[in-house]
Amino acid sequence: MRVFVLALDGCEVGFVERWRLRGLMQRTYGSVQVPGECFARILGRDGRIIHEPYTPMVWYAFITGTLPKGRVGRLLRRRRWTNPVVDKLVDVFARGWGLERRFGILRRMGFKRRVVDRRDYGVPTIFDHARKPHAIDVPAYSPMWNLGIYEGEFGFDKIPNVIRQAFKRFEDKKRRVAEILGSDWDLIMVWTKLLDIVGELAFGLPEMYRAYRAADAYVQELSRELGDDCVLLVVSDHGMKRLEGTRSFGMHTDRAFWSLNFETDWRPKSVTDFYGKIVEWLRS
């Protein structure tokens, strides 16, 4: 059976229910726990350090069914260096990585970095069980996926532009998906950061509602396009709540939304539970 995974980064189940977004809910929906092994210390939008689910680590757990422990966990917290000797030294000497983050010595010397992707761990993913898979910007898997604020810039004056770019890139991904749907495939996973961006930068503002409505309409569009002979799984890597002490900034929560386009008694309890089920669907 074909499987389509719409990875909606930061989709909060509470907003789906509050706004009665039937498209996102589909036939069956719920939320799962994000394990503590997928948490990291992150610099919040207000400059404070917060402990929350970290996107690459959660999606790694989703596509592999394993938790990001040990070396994999360390790698997913940073980008790798293209020079293997430099990368090994940074990996071994954690203090050296801290100095690099602060002063950028290696970058000034001309060494380049890359994202952590499927080359960096030796466990199978959901894509290894598919005949003709397509991964569109999947964190911790696709080459050149981008987690950061668009254009690498952030400031209060740039927030409106960042949000506009988030909506634009959401539409761009929809067009990329449309091109693939007409081809021969059995697994598609597409990741979009729209809900995460508006949740972190425009929490509780009209832009947030507009983003959720856009995601809801897209799920309805996909449902019509795919029909009943394809599994449509909508899933997030964490939820969202207001960052304490701020007016419109958000932070991640430990509950991840999911929904399916058919009725089932199956209820995942953790983000790692999806791996085995997706493999089962692909083989059916």
Short mmCIF file of N, CA, C and O in Angstrom, two decimals, residues 192-281:
data_model
loop_
_atom_site.label_atom_id
_atom_site.label_comp_id
_atom_site.label_asym_id
_atom_site.label_seq_id
_atom_site.Cartn_x
_atom_site.Cartn_y
_atom_site.Cartn_z
N THR A 192 7.24 20.37 6.34
CA THR A 192 7.04 21.81 6.23
C THR A 192 7.13 22.46 7.61
O THR A 192 6.61 21.92 8.59
N LYS A 193 7.75 23.61 7.65
CA LYS A 193 8.01 24.31 8.92
C LYS A 193 7.02 25.46 9.17
O LYS A 193 7.18 26.22 10.12
N LEU A 194 5.99 25.57 8.33
CA LEU A 194 5.08 26.70 8.42
C LEU A 194 4.49 26.88 9.82
O LEU A 194 4.55 27.96 10.42
N LEU A 195 3.89 25.82 10.38
CA LEU A 195 3.22 25.94 11.67
C LEU A 195 4.21 26.20 12.80
O LEU A 195 3.88 26.88 13.79
N ASP A 196 5.41 25.68 12.66
CA ASP A 196 6.44 25.91 13.67
C ASP A 196 6.88 27.38 13.65
O ASP A 196 7.03 28.00 14.70
N ILE A 197 7.09 27.92 12.46
CA ILE A 197 7.52 29.32 12.33
C ILE A 197 6.48 30.26 12.94
O ILE A 197 6.80 31.13 13.75
N VAL A 198 5.21 30.10 12.53
CA VAL A 198 4.19 31.02 13.05
C VAL A 198 3.94 30.77 14.54
O VAL A 198 3.62 31.71 15.28
N GLY A 199 4.10 29.52 14.98
CA GLY A 199 3.91 29.23 16.40
C GLY A 199 4.98 29.87 17.26
O GLY A 199 4.72 30.34 18.37
N GLU A 200 6.21 29.92 16.75
CA GLU A 200 7.30 30.50 17.52
C GLU A 200 7.34 32.02 17.44
O GLU A 200 7.76 32.69 18.39
N LEU A 201 6.91 32.58 16.32
CA LEU A 201 7.06 34.03 16.11
C LEU A 201 5.75 34.81 16.16
O LEU A 201 5.77 36.04 16.28
N ALA A 202 4.61 34.13 16.03
CA ALA A 202 3.33 34.84 16.00
C ALA A 202 2.29 34.08 16.81
O ALA A 202 1.14 33.94 16.39
N PHE A 203 2.67 33.60 17.98
CA PHE A 203 1.78 32.78 18.79
C PHE A 203 0.53 33.58 19.18
O PHE A 203 0.61 34.67 19.75
N GLY A 204 -0.64 33.01 18.85
CA GLY A 204 -1.89 33.65 19.20
C GLY A 204 -2.31 34.79 18.29
O GLY A 204 -3.37 35.39 18.50
N LEU A 205 -1.53 35.08 17.26
CA LEU A 205 -1.84 36.17 16.34
C LEU A 205 -2.61 35.63 15.13
O LEU A 205 -2.63 34.43 14.89
N PRO A 206 -3.23 36.51 14.33
CA PRO A 206 -4.01 36.05 13.17
C PRO A 206 -3.21 35.20 12.19
O PRO A 206 -3.77 34.30 11.56
N GLU A 207 -1.90 35.45 12.07
CA GLU A 207 -1.08 34.66 11.15
C GLU A 207 -1.07 33.19 11.53
O GLU A 207 -0.96 32.31 10.67
N MET A 208 -1.19 32.92 12.81
CA MET A 208 -1.18 31.53 13.27
C MET A 208 -2.45 30.81 12.82
O MET A 208 -2.39 29.68 12.31
N TYR A 209 -3.58 31.45 13.00
CA TYR A 209 -4.85 30.86 12.54
C TYR A 209 -4.83 30.66 11.03
O TYR A 209 -5.27 29.61 10.53
N ARG A 210 -4.30 31.63 10.29
CA ARG A 210 -4.24 31.52 8.84
C ARG A 210 -3.37 30.34 8.42
O ARG A 210 -3.70 29.61 7.47
N ALA A 211 -2.27 30.12 9.13
CA ALA A 211 -1.39 29.00 8.80
C ALA A 211 -2.07 27.66 9.05
O ALA A 211 -1.97 26.73 8.23
N TYR A 212 -2.77 27.53 10.17
CA TYR A 212 -3.48 26.29 10.46
C TYR A 212 -4.60 26.04 9.46
O TYR A 212 -4.84 24.89 9.05
N ARG A 213 -5.27 27.10 9.03
CA ARG A 213 -6.31 26.94 8.01
C ARG A 213 -5.70 26.49 6.69
O ARG A 213 -6.29 25.67 5.97
N ALA A 214 -4.52 27.01 6.36
CA ALA A 214 -3.85 26.60 5.13
C ALA A 214 -3.46 25.13 5.18
O ALA A 214 -3.62 24.39 4.20
N ALA A 215 -2.95 24.68 6.33
CA ALA A 215 -2.58 23.27 6.49
C ALA A 215 -3.82 22.39 6.42
O ALA A 215 -3.80 21.31 5.81
N ASP A 216 -4.90 22.83 7.03
CA ASP A 216 -6.15 22.08 7.02
C ASP A 216 -6.68 21.92 5.59
O ASP A 216 -7.09 20.82 5.19
N ALA A 217 -6.65 22.99 4.82
CA ALA A 217 -7.12 22.94 3.44
C ALA A 217 -6.24 22.02 2.60
O ALA A 217 -6.73 21.29 1.72
N TYR A 218 -4.93 22.01 2.89
CA TYR A 218 -4.03 21.16 2.11
C TYR A 218 -4.29 19.68 2.40
O TYR A 218 -4.24 18.85 1.48
N VAL A 219 -4.55 19.34 3.65
CA VAL A 219 -4.86 17.94 3.96
C VAL A 219 -6.13 17.50 3.23
O VAL A 219 -6.21 16.38 2.70
N GLN A 220 -7.12 18.36 3.18
CA GLN A 220 -8.35 18.03 2.45
C GLN A 220 -8.06 17.84 0.96
O GLN A 220 -8.60 16.93 0.33
N GLU A 221 -7.20 18.68 0.42
CA GLU A 221 -6.81 18.56 -0.99
C GLU A 221 -6.09 17.23 -1.25
O GLU A 221 -6.37 16.53 -2.22
N LEU A 222 -5.16 16.89 -0.36
CA LEU A 222 -4.43 15.62 -0.49
C LEU A 222 -5.38 14.43 -0.37
O LEU A 222 -5.24 13.45 -1.11
N SER A 223 -6.32 14.51 0.55
CA SER A 223 -7.26 13.41 0.75
C SER A 223 -8.06 13.13 -0.53
O SER A 223 -8.26 11.97 -0.91
N ARG A 224 -8.50 14.19 -1.18
CA ARG A 224 -9.23 14.01 -2.44
C ARG A 224 -8.33 13.44 -3.53
O ARG A 224 -8.76 12.58 -4.31
N GLU A 225 -7.10 13.89 -3.57
CA GLU A 225 -6.16 13.46 -4.60
C GLU A 225 -5.74 12.00 -4.41
O GLU A 225 -5.64 11.23 -5.37
N LEU A 226 -5.49 11.59 -3.18
CA LEU A 226 -4.95 10.26 -2.90
C LEU A 226 -6.02 9.18 -2.86
O LEU A 226 -5.75 8.02 -3.19
N GLY A 227 -7.22 9.52 -2.44
CA GLY A 227 -8.28 8.52 -2.35
C GLY A 227 -8.12 7.59 -1.17
O GLY A 227 -7.28 7.81 -0.28
N ASP A 228 -8.87 6.51 -1.18
CA ASP A 228 -8.89 5.57 -0.06
C ASP A 228 -7.85 4.45 -0.16
O ASP A 228 -7.69 3.68 0.79
N ASP A 229 -7.17 4.36 -1.30
CA ASP A 229 -6.20 3.27 -1.45
C ASP A 229 -4.79 3.70 -1.07
O ASP A 229 -3.80 3.07 -1.45
N CYS A 230 -4.68 4.79 -0.31
CA CYS A 230 -3.38 5.28 0.14
C CYS A 230 -3.51 5.72 1.59
O CYS A 230 -4.51 6.34 1.97
N VAL A 231 -2.52 5.41 2.41
CA VAL A 231 -2.49 5.89 3.79
C VAL A 231 -2.01 7.34 3.78
O VAL A 231 -0.96 7.65 3.24
N LEU A 232 -2.81 8.21 4.40
CA LEU A 232 -2.41 9.61 4.57
C LEU A 232 -2.18 9.85 6.06
O LEU A 232 -3.13 9.90 6.85
N LEU A 233 -0.93 9.95 6.44
CA LEU A 233 -0.55 10.18 7.83
C LEU A 233 -0.07 11.62 7.98
O LEU A 233 0.88 12.03 7.33
N VAL A 234 -0.76 12.37 8.82
CA VAL A 234 -0.33 13.71 9.18
C VAL A 234 0.28 13.62 10.56
O VAL A 234 -0.32 13.05 11.48
N VAL A 235 1.48 14.18 10.73
CA VAL A 235 2.18 14.00 12.00
C VAL A 235 3.08 15.20 12.28
O VAL A 235 3.58 15.84 11.36
N SER A 236 3.23 15.51 13.57
CA SER A 236 4.13 16.59 13.96
C SER A 236 5.23 16.04 14.87
O SER A 236 5.17 14.88 15.29
N ASP A 237 6.21 16.86 15.16
CA ASP A 237 7.32 16.45 16.02
C ASP A 237 7.19 16.99 17.44
O ASP A 237 7.93 16.59 18.33
N HIS A 238 6.27 17.93 17.64
CA HIS A 238 6.03 18.50 18.96
C HIS A 238 4.82 19.41 18.86
O HIS A 238 4.32 19.69 17.77
N GLY A 239 4.33 19.86 20.01
CA GLY A 239 3.26 20.84 20.01
C GLY A 239 3.82 22.23 20.24
O GLY A 239 5.01 22.48 20.05
N MET A 240 2.96 23.15 20.67
CA MET A 240 3.39 24.53 20.84
C MET A 240 2.58 25.19 21.95
O MET A 240 1.38 24.96 22.08
N LYS A 241 3.26 26.00 22.75
CA LYS A 241 2.60 26.81 23.77
C LYS A 241 3.30 28.16 23.85
O LYS A 241 4.40 28.34 23.32
N ARG A 242 2.65 29.10 24.50
CA ARG A 242 3.25 30.43 24.62
C ARG A 242 4.51 30.37 25.49
O ARG A 242 4.52 29.72 26.54
N LEU A 243 5.55 31.04 25.03
CA LEU A 243 6.77 31.13 25.82
C LEU A 243 6.52 32.07 26.99
O LEU A 243 6.13 33.23 26.81
N GLU A 244 6.70 31.56 28.19
CA GLU A 244 6.37 32.31 29.41
C GLU A 244 7.09 33.65 29.44
O GLU A 244 8.28 33.76 29.15
N GLY A 245 6.31 34.67 29.75
CA GLY A 245 6.88 36.01 29.86
C GLY A 245 6.91 36.79 28.56
O GLY A 245 7.43 37.92 28.53
N THR A 246 6.37 36.21 27.49
CA THR A 246 6.34 36.90 26.20
C THR A 246 4.90 37.05 25.72
O THR A 246 4.01 36.34 26.17
N ARG A 247 4.69 37.96 24.78
CA ARG A 247 3.35 38.20 24.26
C ARG A 247 3.00 37.27 23.11
O ARG A 247 1.89 36.74 23.05
N SER A 248 3.94 37.07 22.18
CA SER A 248 3.58 36.32 20.97
C SER A 248 4.69 35.38 20.50
O SER A 248 4.75 35.03 19.33
N PHE A 249 5.56 34.96 21.40
CA PHE A 249 6.55 33.94 21.08
C PHE A 249 6.06 32.60 21.62
O PHE A 249 5.37 32.53 22.63
N GLY A 250 6.44 31.52 20.92
CA GLY A 250 6.05 30.19 21.35
C GLY A 250 7.24 29.31 21.64
O GLY A 250 8.36 29.60 21.23
N MET A 251 6.99 28.19 22.32
CA MET A 251 8.02 27.18 22.56
C MET A 251 7.40 25.80 22.39
O MET A 251 6.19 25.63 22.42
N HIS A 252 8.25 24.80 22.21
CA HIS A 252 7.80 23.44 21.92
C HIS A 252 7.26 22.75 23.17
O HIS A 252 7.76 22.96 24.28
N THR A 253 6.26 21.89 22.97
CA THR A 253 5.76 21.04 24.04
C THR A 253 6.08 19.57 23.69
O THR A 253 6.50 19.26 22.58
N ASP A 254 5.84 18.67 24.66
CA ASP A 254 6.23 17.27 24.48
C ASP A 254 5.10 16.39 23.93
O ASP A 254 5.16 15.17 24.04
N ARG A 255 4.06 16.99 23.33
CA ARG A 255 2.98 16.22 22.71
C ARG A 255 2.98 16.49 21.21
O ARG A 255 2.94 17.64 20.78
N ALA A 256 3.02 15.42 20.41
CA ALA A 256 3.07 15.54 18.95
C ALA A 256 1.75 15.07 18.35
O ALA A 256 1.27 13.97 18.65
N PHE A 257 1.18 15.87 17.49
CA PHE A 257 -0.10 15.57 16.84
C PHE A 257 0.07 14.51 15.75
O PHE A 257 1.11 14.42 15.11
N TRP A 258 -0.97 13.71 15.54
CA TRP A 258 -1.00 12.78 14.41
C TRP A 258 -2.46 12.54 13.99
O TRP A 258 -3.38 12.70 14.79
N SER A 259 -2.66 12.17 12.73
CA SER A 259 -4.00 11.78 12.26
C SER A 259 -3.87 10.85 11.07
O SER A 259 -2.85 10.83 10.37
N LEU A 260 -4.93 10.07 10.83
CA LEU A 260 -4.98 9.11 9.73
C LEU A 260 -6.30 9.24 8.97
O LEU A 260 -7.32 9.64 9.54
N ASN A 261 -6.27 8.87 7.70
CA ASN A 261 -7.46 9.00 6.85
C ASN A 261 -8.36 7.77 6.88
O ASN A 261 -9.15 7.56 5.97
N PHE A 262 -8.23 6.94 7.92
CA PHE A 262 -9.13 5.81 8.10
C PHE A 262 -9.29 5.53 9.59
O PHE A 262 -8.48 5.96 10.41
N GLU A 263 -10.35 4.83 9.93
CA GLU A 263 -10.60 4.50 11.32
C GLU A 263 -9.76 3.29 11.74
O GLU A 263 -9.63 2.33 10.98
N THR A 264 -9.20 3.36 12.93
CA THR A 264 -8.35 2.28 13.42
C THR A 264 -8.32 2.29 14.93
O THR A 264 -8.49 3.34 15.57
N ASP A 265 -8.09 1.11 15.52
CA ASP A 265 -7.92 1.00 16.97
C ASP A 265 -6.48 1.22 17.39
O ASP A 265 -6.19 1.31 18.58
N TRP A 266 -5.59 1.28 16.40
CA TRP A 266 -4.16 1.48 16.71
C TRP A 266 -3.94 2.87 17.27
O TRP A 266 -4.41 3.86 16.71
N ARG A 267 -3.23 2.96 18.38
CA ARG A 267 -2.93 4.24 19.00
C ARG A 267 -1.44 4.28 19.35
O ARG A 267 -1.01 3.61 20.30
N PRO A 268 -0.65 5.03 18.61
CA PRO A 268 0.77 5.14 18.96
C PRO A 268 0.95 5.86 20.29
O PRO A 268 0.17 6.75 20.63
N LYS A 269 1.95 5.45 21.02
CA LYS A 269 2.23 6.06 22.32
C LYS A 269 3.47 6.95 22.29
O LYS A 269 3.66 7.80 23.16
N SER A 270 4.34 6.73 21.29
CA SER A 270 5.57 7.50 21.18
C SER A 270 5.87 7.73 19.70
O SER A 270 5.37 7.00 18.83
N VAL A 271 6.70 8.71 19.41
CA VAL A 271 7.05 8.99 18.02
C VAL A 271 7.79 7.81 17.37
O VAL A 271 7.79 7.67 16.15
N THR A 272 8.41 6.96 18.18
CA THR A 272 9.12 5.81 17.63
C THR A 272 8.17 4.72 17.14
O THR A 272 8.58 3.82 16.40
N ASP A 273 6.90 4.79 17.51
CA ASP A 273 5.95 3.74 17.14
C ASP A 273 5.55 3.80 15.66
O ASP A 273 5.05 2.80 15.12
N PHE A 274 5.74 4.93 15.01
CA PHE A 274 5.29 5.07 13.63
C PHE A 274 6.13 4.25 12.65
O PHE A 274 5.63 3.80 11.63
N TYR A 275 7.39 4.06 12.96
CA TYR A 275 8.30 3.35 12.05
C TYR A 275 7.76 1.97 11.68
O TYR A 275 7.58 1.64 10.50
N GLY A 276 7.48 1.16 12.68
CA GLY A 276 7.01 -0.20 12.42
C GLY A 276 5.68 -0.24 11.69
O GLY A 276 5.44 -1.10 10.83
N LYS A 277 4.81 0.71 12.02
CA LYS A 277 3.49 0.74 11.37
C LYS A 277 3.61 1.13 9.90
O LYS A 277 2.91 0.57 9.03
N ILE A 278 4.47 2.10 9.60
CA ILE A 278 4.67 2.50 8.21
C ILE A 278 5.24 1.35 7.40
O ILE A 278 4.81 1.10 6.25
N VAL A 279 6.18 0.62 7.96
CA VAL A 279 6.73 -0.55 7.29
C VAL A 279 5.64 -1.58 7.03
O VAL A 279 5.55 -2.18 5.95
N GLU A 280 4.78 -1.77 8.01
CA GLU A 280 3.65 -2.72 7.86
C GLU A 280 2.72 -2.27 6.73
O GLU A 280 2.30 -3.09 5.91
N TRP A 281 2.40 -0.99 6.67
CA TRP A 281 1.54 -0.50 5.59
C TRP A 281 2.19 -0.68 4.23
O TRP A 281 1.52 -1.08 3.27
#
